């Protein structure tokens, strides 16, 4: 196997990881090697190493699945993520959710209370499943524990002794999956049933997803796993990416002003004292708001929602750089590190510079392959929710940045966060911000404590 230690300043490298009791593994950073993995779906699978650690949370869902089980869930997902469904979501489902978010933020403006924007984004992404629900707390706890399994070779011993809370969390997550699928099945059998047990109207897009899965999969347990995989993946990753986006904008106010300038040009008839409630599917396309898109994409480069990925090879293989790998080995690539590669992004790779994605005319110009910029995976497993995540993030940024100004709250107990310190991510399969993002909120152009209507 090949190997220097990785150095984002000097180029690409492939190096070996050797841990007692674990299979041989390499970490790759060359886009050609990443392409070799992502394009050879039959050769590189999720495999036993990944599934044995993630099974309790993801079960037979698409995150864990290979082969026919993966293909059938992929087919169901393609139907759900159609352009018609995306348009319904952005034009019909999202506006009232953002209205509720703005009502909450207006209350925070008037009370001058500190708000955790990571929690706000999680609540927003959950739609009718607030982040305070037992399911959400259980899922967040379980996700962190699953992430620890990949770092700790003795996780089975640890969980045998201290794992009671984790086992309880798994039960809560599975219970929620069963409830939402059972509810949709009941509605299919009795279409006049339009509310859940609490009397609340159910989320139609959530029902659409589960209906699509039920149309393709007979086993309801697999449907439950698949539904939870799709819903949880979109919920966590987009909310966390919006958190990091706001954080980077707060640390770089010049880009925040550029974003707001684009909004004023895109919506010239809107009063700055009014809410931007007319944002539609067509108005959040890259051609309409290229700078806002570039801000979000640049955040994904520096703060990818899934910071590392891994696969297991089912046969011996030789990589484009000459590295030979035996059967059963694990391959790891780290989008977080690749996003800082000087060889891919240039000498300013560690700078937050959204305009790197724009051409001289201000349109989206820079194009990177999925193997240079593997934030949404690539090859046959390219993320189905890519377009939804991008359009949703731009819609949220447009609404909130039009109406509000945010000021980061510096807490000494967080190690001096503020201009003198960087916020960190917590241990998880994704990239949540440790301790959230506390801010003070004010209406744009108003004194603190005033929320004009």
XYZ file of C-alpha atoms in Angstrom:
453
model
C 0.000 0.000 0.000
C 1.027 3.600 -0.581
C 1.885 6.056 1.830
C 2.786 9.416 3.140
C 0.770 11.204 5.788
C -1.870 13.486 4.239
C -0.920 17.077 3.592
C -3.440 19.339 1.904
C -0.678 21.783 0.982
C 1.569 19.435 -1.018
C -0.849 17.308 -3.039
C -2.670 14.015 -2.945
C -1.694 11.025 -0.862
C -2.896 7.552 0.036
C -1.985 6.161 3.411
C -2.680 3.080 5.463
C -4.508 2.852 8.785
C -3.690 -0.125 10.938
C -5.743 -0.793 14.076
C -5.720 -4.110 15.970
C -8.955 -6.113 15.513
C -10.048 -4.006 12.514
C -9.703 -4.814 8.789
C -6.894 -3.186 6.797
C -7.848 0.305 5.653
C -6.567 3.142 3.511
C -7.454 6.831 3.353
C -7.560 8.318 -0.146
C -7.603 11.948 -1.304
C -6.820 11.798 -5.028
C -10.032 12.489 -7.011
C -9.048 9.707 -9.432
C -9.012 7.249 -6.551
C -12.343 8.572 -5.266
C -13.762 8.151 -8.763
C -12.519 4.542 -8.809
C -14.534 3.859 -5.655
C -17.711 5.754 -6.513
C -18.028 4.439 -10.072
C -17.496 0.778 -9.146
C -20.604 0.132 -7.070
C -20.337 -3.662 -7.330
C -16.704 -3.675 -6.199
C -17.025 -1.222 -3.299
C -20.011 -1.778 -1.009
C -21.108 -0.585 2.401
C -20.016 -3.940 3.742
C -19.872 -5.589 7.125
C -17.573 -3.031 8.764
C -20.040 -0.193 8.183
C -23.296 -2.110 8.664
C -22.217 -3.778 11.900
C -21.785 -0.330 13.440
C -24.741 1.485 11.895
C -27.335 -1.311 11.788
C -29.076 -0.425 15.063
C -29.933 3.026 13.735
C -30.314 2.605 9.962
C -31.331 -1.057 9.612
C -32.100 -2.026 6.006
C -32.391 1.603 4.896
C -30.617 3.028 1.861
C -27.675 4.293 3.928
C -26.798 0.672 4.781
C -28.161 -1.143 1.745
C -26.317 -2.739 -1.173
C -27.453 -4.604 -4.280
C -31.146 -5.075 -5.048
C -32.247 -3.669 -1.682
C -30.403 -0.459 -2.445
C -31.695 -0.274 -6.022
C -35.355 -0.596 -5.053
C -35.055 2.144 -2.426
C -33.204 4.326 -4.906
C -36.020 3.865 -7.423
C -38.620 4.883 -4.838
C -36.538 7.915 -3.888
C -36.222 9.056 -7.502
C -39.978 9.308 -7.703
C -40.207 11.260 -4.468
C -37.502 13.780 -5.412
C -39.145 14.674 -8.716
C -39.215 18.314 -9.803
C -42.982 18.408 -9.300
C -42.608 17.356 -5.659
C -39.796 19.879 -5.121
C -41.988 22.641 -6.510
C -44.883 21.633 -4.239
C -42.568 21.652 -1.247
C -41.003 25.049 -1.944
C -44.162 26.806 -3.126
C -46.748 25.291 -0.786
C -45.268 23.414 2.178
C -42.282 25.594 3.069
C -43.845 29.118 3.302
C -46.079 28.419 6.341
C -43.175 26.668 8.062
C -40.995 29.733 7.520
C -43.864 31.931 8.725
C -43.738 30.016 12.025
C -39.957 30.413 12.135
C -40.252 34.166 11.623
C -42.918 34.394 14.336
C -40.502 32.687 16.729
C -37.618 34.964 15.728
C -39.797 38.080 16.027
C -40.580 37.047 19.593
C -36.859 36.684 20.240
C -36.278 40.155 18.805
C -38.845 41.667 21.165
C -37.614 39.749 24.223
C -33.924 40.196 23.287
C -33.354 36.568 24.258
C -30.475 34.530 22.902
C -31.522 32.031 20.230
C -29.730 28.835 19.209
C -29.982 28.965 15.412
C -28.909 25.343 15.041
C -32.003 24.372 17.027
C -34.119 26.750 14.915
C -32.866 25.160 11.691
C -33.436 21.662 13.062
C -37.015 22.566 14.020
C -37.532 24.070 10.576
C -36.169 20.983 8.798
C -38.284 18.673 10.927
C -41.433 20.423 9.695
C -44.100 18.720 11.792
C -41.474 16.856 13.849
C -39.946 19.513 16.140
C -36.390 18.891 17.298
C -37.664 18.810 20.879
C -39.634 15.620 20.265
C -38.394 12.426 21.983
C -37.595 10.989 18.552
C -35.319 13.890 17.609
C -33.424 13.796 20.880
C -33.112 10.015 20.644
C -31.889 10.180 17.061
C -29.278 12.849 17.832
C -27.996 10.824 20.792
C -27.906 7.599 18.771
C -26.173 9.268 15.825
C -23.367 10.490 18.080
C -22.968 7.012 19.567
C -22.848 5.421 16.103
C -20.149 7.893 15.123
C -18.138 6.851 18.171
C -18.334 3.200 17.066
C -16.168 4.033 14.048
C -13.473 5.548 16.267
C -13.512 3.092 19.161
C -12.550 -0.549 18.448
C -13.876 -1.505 21.910
C -17.355 -0.053 21.426
C -19.096 -3.390 22.055
C -17.548 -3.676 25.503
C -18.345 -0.085 26.323
C -21.988 -0.419 25.263
C -22.373 -3.725 27.091
C -21.555 -1.889 30.322
C -22.906 1.618 29.670
C -25.280 1.131 26.752
C -28.717 1.229 28.414
C -29.480 4.857 27.363
C -28.383 4.079 23.813
C -30.576 0.999 23.584
C -33.484 3.113 24.808
C -32.740 5.675 22.092
C -32.759 2.998 19.389
C -36.190 1.827 20.600
C -37.525 5.395 20.431
C -36.251 5.887 16.872
C -37.726 2.583 15.683
C -41.006 3.403 17.406
C -41.276 6.667 15.507
C -40.530 4.948 12.187
C -43.271 2.424 12.887
C -45.745 5.173 13.772
C -45.281 7.246 10.612
C -45.431 4.220 8.296
C -48.456 2.731 10.092
C -50.172 6.117 9.851
C -49.601 6.308 6.083
C -50.746 2.700 5.605
C -53.955 3.521 7.488
C -54.512 6.529 5.271
C -54.024 4.401 2.145
C -56.639 1.994 3.432
C -58.985 4.827 4.432
C -58.255 7.942 2.306
C -60.715 10.020 4.315
C -58.313 9.837 7.279
C -56.438 13.129 6.927
C -55.128 13.615 10.451
C -52.857 11.781 12.842
C -53.822 10.600 16.329
C -53.368 14.105 17.721
C -55.838 15.557 15.240
C -53.082 17.378 13.359
C -52.953 17.259 9.564
C -50.003 15.140 8.482
C -47.144 16.380 6.340
C -48.171 15.533 2.736
C -44.574 15.244 1.483
C -43.725 12.806 4.268
C -46.751 10.762 3.186
C -45.616 11.018 -0.452
C -42.228 9.578 0.452
C -43.691 6.693 2.418
C -46.295 6.018 -0.269
C -43.530 5.831 -2.864
C -41.661 3.338 -0.678
C -44.810 1.285 -0.069
C -45.425 1.122 -3.823
C -42.028 -0.500 -4.336
C -41.399 -2.485 -1.124
C -43.679 -5.085 0.434
C -41.861 -5.526 3.748
C -43.098 -2.777 6.084
C -40.035 -3.096 8.321
C -37.829 -2.235 5.345
C -40.178 0.673 4.537
C -39.788 1.950 8.101
C -35.996 1.753 7.862
C -35.964 3.395 4.428
C -38.286 6.210 5.510
C -36.181 6.980 8.570
C -33.015 6.961 6.457
C -34.409 9.474 3.978
C -36.054 11.737 6.551
C -33.199 11.793 9.043
C -30.513 12.264 6.383
C -32.200 15.343 4.953
C -33.179 16.751 8.328
C -29.768 16.698 9.988
C -27.502 17.529 7.079
C -29.412 20.523 5.711
C -30.035 22.044 9.154
C -26.381 21.655 10.107
C -25.228 23.110 6.785
C -27.469 26.143 7.298
C -25.961 26.558 10.779
C -22.420 26.592 9.393
C -23.518 28.926 6.575
C -24.895 31.483 9.005
C -21.802 31.122 11.174
C -19.465 31.792 8.235
C -21.557 34.771 7.161
C -21.322 36.179 10.689
C -17.545 35.751 10.623
C -17.369 37.345 7.142
C -19.857 40.257 7.143
C -18.698 41.453 3.723
C -20.222 38.322 2.168
C -23.389 38.802 4.197
C -23.729 42.271 2.663
C -23.133 40.875 -0.828
C -25.853 38.284 -0.264
C -28.309 40.926 0.919
C -27.391 43.091 -2.066
C -28.313 40.260 -4.412
C -31.669 39.875 -2.671
C -32.489 43.569 -3.062
C -31.734 43.329 -6.790
C -33.737 40.109 -7.184
C -36.788 41.497 -5.336
C -36.774 45.235 -6.160
C -40.485 45.712 -5.492
C -40.298 44.357 -1.933
C -40.130 46.768 0.978
C -37.223 46.113 3.312
C -39.600 46.351 6.236
C -41.789 43.533 4.848
C -41.328 39.792 5.074
C -40.076 38.152 1.870
C -42.986 35.746 1.571
C -43.011 35.501 -2.228
C -39.918 33.306 -2.628
C -40.852 30.493 -5.022
C -39.267 27.458 -6.647
C -38.402 29.495 -9.749
C -36.961 32.389 -7.726
C -34.421 30.269 -5.834
C -32.806 28.658 -8.868
C -29.066 29.271 -9.381
C -29.748 31.556 -12.353
C -31.909 33.794 -10.121
C -29.764 33.898 -6.952
C -26.257 32.822 -7.975
C -24.423 34.519 -5.100
C -26.698 33.002 -2.462
C -26.134 29.583 -4.046
C -22.387 30.181 -4.048
C -22.471 31.055 -0.329
C -24.146 27.748 0.479
C -21.883 25.742 -1.848
C -18.769 27.335 -0.369
C -20.013 26.369 3.089
C -20.459 22.773 1.934
C -16.864 22.807 0.688
C -15.471 23.849 4.069
C -18.095 22.219 6.311
C -19.445 19.146 4.481
C -22.452 17.657 6.316
C -20.961 14.161 6.063
C -17.275 14.773 6.838
C -16.036 11.251 6.051
C -17.214 8.294 3.952
C -16.125 4.684 3.747
C -16.655 1.574 1.660
C -15.453 -2.032 1.760
C -13.996 -3.774 -1.286
C -15.307 -7.261 -2.145
C -12.327 -8.226 -4.353
C -8.666 -7.236 -4.691
C -8.233 -4.009 -6.646
C -5.549 -1.602 -7.807
C -6.225 2.130 -7.643
C -5.213 4.635 -10.331
C -2.266 5.792 -8.194
C -0.964 2.205 -8.040
C -2.179 1.375 -4.544
C -3.174 -2.305 -4.277
C -5.912 -3.272 -1.843
C -6.845 -6.822 -0.767
C -10.388 -8.146 -0.504
C -12.231 -7.092 2.639
C -10.261 -3.866 3.093
C -11.900 -0.576 3.985
C -11.495 2.597 1.920
C -12.021 5.991 3.585
C -12.183 9.424 1.995
C -12.689 12.674 3.862
C -14.664 15.444 2.097
C -13.760 17.795 4.965
C -10.054 17.451 4.092
C -10.563 17.354 0.314
C -12.420 20.654 0.554
C -9.203 22.192 1.866
C -6.903 20.660 -0.743
C -4.599 23.269 -2.284
C -4.227 21.084 -5.338
C -7.984 21.092 -6.011
C -8.920 24.593 -4.815
C -5.747 26.654 -4.998
C -3.619 28.407 -2.402
C -6.640 30.084 -0.797
C -8.414 26.760 -0.199
C -8.934 27.478 3.502
C -10.562 30.855 2.896
C -14.326 31.287 2.817
C -14.688 32.880 -0.618
C -18.114 32.326 -2.221
C -17.176 34.215 -5.385
C -14.781 31.413 -6.347
C -17.897 29.699 -7.748
C -18.877 32.680 -9.954
C -17.694 33.794 -13.380
C -16.946 37.376 -14.433
C -20.639 37.982 -15.143
C -21.655 36.884 -11.626
C -23.234 33.616 -12.749
C -22.342 30.175 -11.438
C -19.174 29.379 -13.355
C -16.867 27.033 -11.434
C -17.699 23.382 -11.958
C -16.058 20.634 -9.948
C -16.627 16.932 -10.484
C -18.255 14.839 -7.775
C -14.861 13.189 -7.287
C -13.098 16.486 -6.538
C -16.039 17.760 -4.491
C -17.731 14.607 -3.125
C -20.138 16.378 -0.749
C -23.158 14.797 -2.444
C -21.363 11.517 -3.129
C -21.027 10.506 -6.786
C -21.523 7.783 -9.350
C -24.613 5.580 -8.908
C -25.015 6.729 -5.292
C -25.155 10.460 -6.013
C -27.389 12.024 -3.372
C -31.011 12.145 -4.540
C -31.721 15.078 -2.241
C -28.999 17.332 -3.671
C -31.323 19.702 -5.521
C -33.827 19.829 -2.661
C -31.086 20.625 -0.137
C -29.656 23.423 -2.293
C -33.000 25.059 -3.141
C -34.303 24.710 0.412
C -31.155 26.286 1.865
C -31.308 29.210 -0.559
C -35.005 29.777 0.189
C -34.338 29.794 3.939
C -31.338 32.104 3.609
C -33.284 34.492 1.389
C -36.198 34.747 3.820
C -34.170 35.071 7.008
C -31.345 37.280 5.743
C -33.873 39.662 4.189
C -35.716 40.159 7.458
C -33.104 39.755 10.204
C -29.620 40.572 11.333
C -27.809 38.133 13.620
C -25.004 38.701 16.110
C -23.036 35.750 17.438
C -23.083 35.411 21.213
C -19.630 34.770 22.620
C -19.660 32.437 25.600
C -16.532 32.165 27.698
C -17.419 28.601 28.663
C -17.192 27.642 24.980
C -13.483 28.376 24.961
C -13.583 31.956 23.802
C -15.758 31.557 20.718
C -15.991 34.772 18.802
C -13.381 36.535 16.730
C -10.677 34.886 18.797
C -11.808 31.281 18.452
C -13.453 28.941 16.000
C -16.535 26.879 16.708
C -16.105 23.133 16.510
C -18.202 20.189 15.426
C -19.298 17.518 17.867
C -18.745 13.790 17.403
C -21.399 12.402 15.058
C -21.894 10.746 11.692
C -22.696 14.237 10.398
C -21.342 17.686 11.312
C -23.426 19.302 14.075
C -21.951 22.407 15.680
C -20.875 21.744 19.234
C -23.058 23.716 21.676
C -25.125 25.121 18.811
C -24.955 28.652 17.401
C -26.250 31.176 20.001
C -27.139 34.554 18.505
C -28.992 37.758 19.234
C -31.582 38.613 16.597
C -32.714 42.023 15.393
C -34.903 43.177 12.538
C -32.807 44.438 9.649
C -32.647 48.209 9.864
C -34.284 48.326 13.328
C -32.882 48.923 16.799
C -32.559 45.787 18.983
C -35.816 44.776 20.582
C -37.986 46.158 17.756
C -39.745 43.743 15.411
C -41.640 45.743 12.829
C -44.528 43.908 11.210
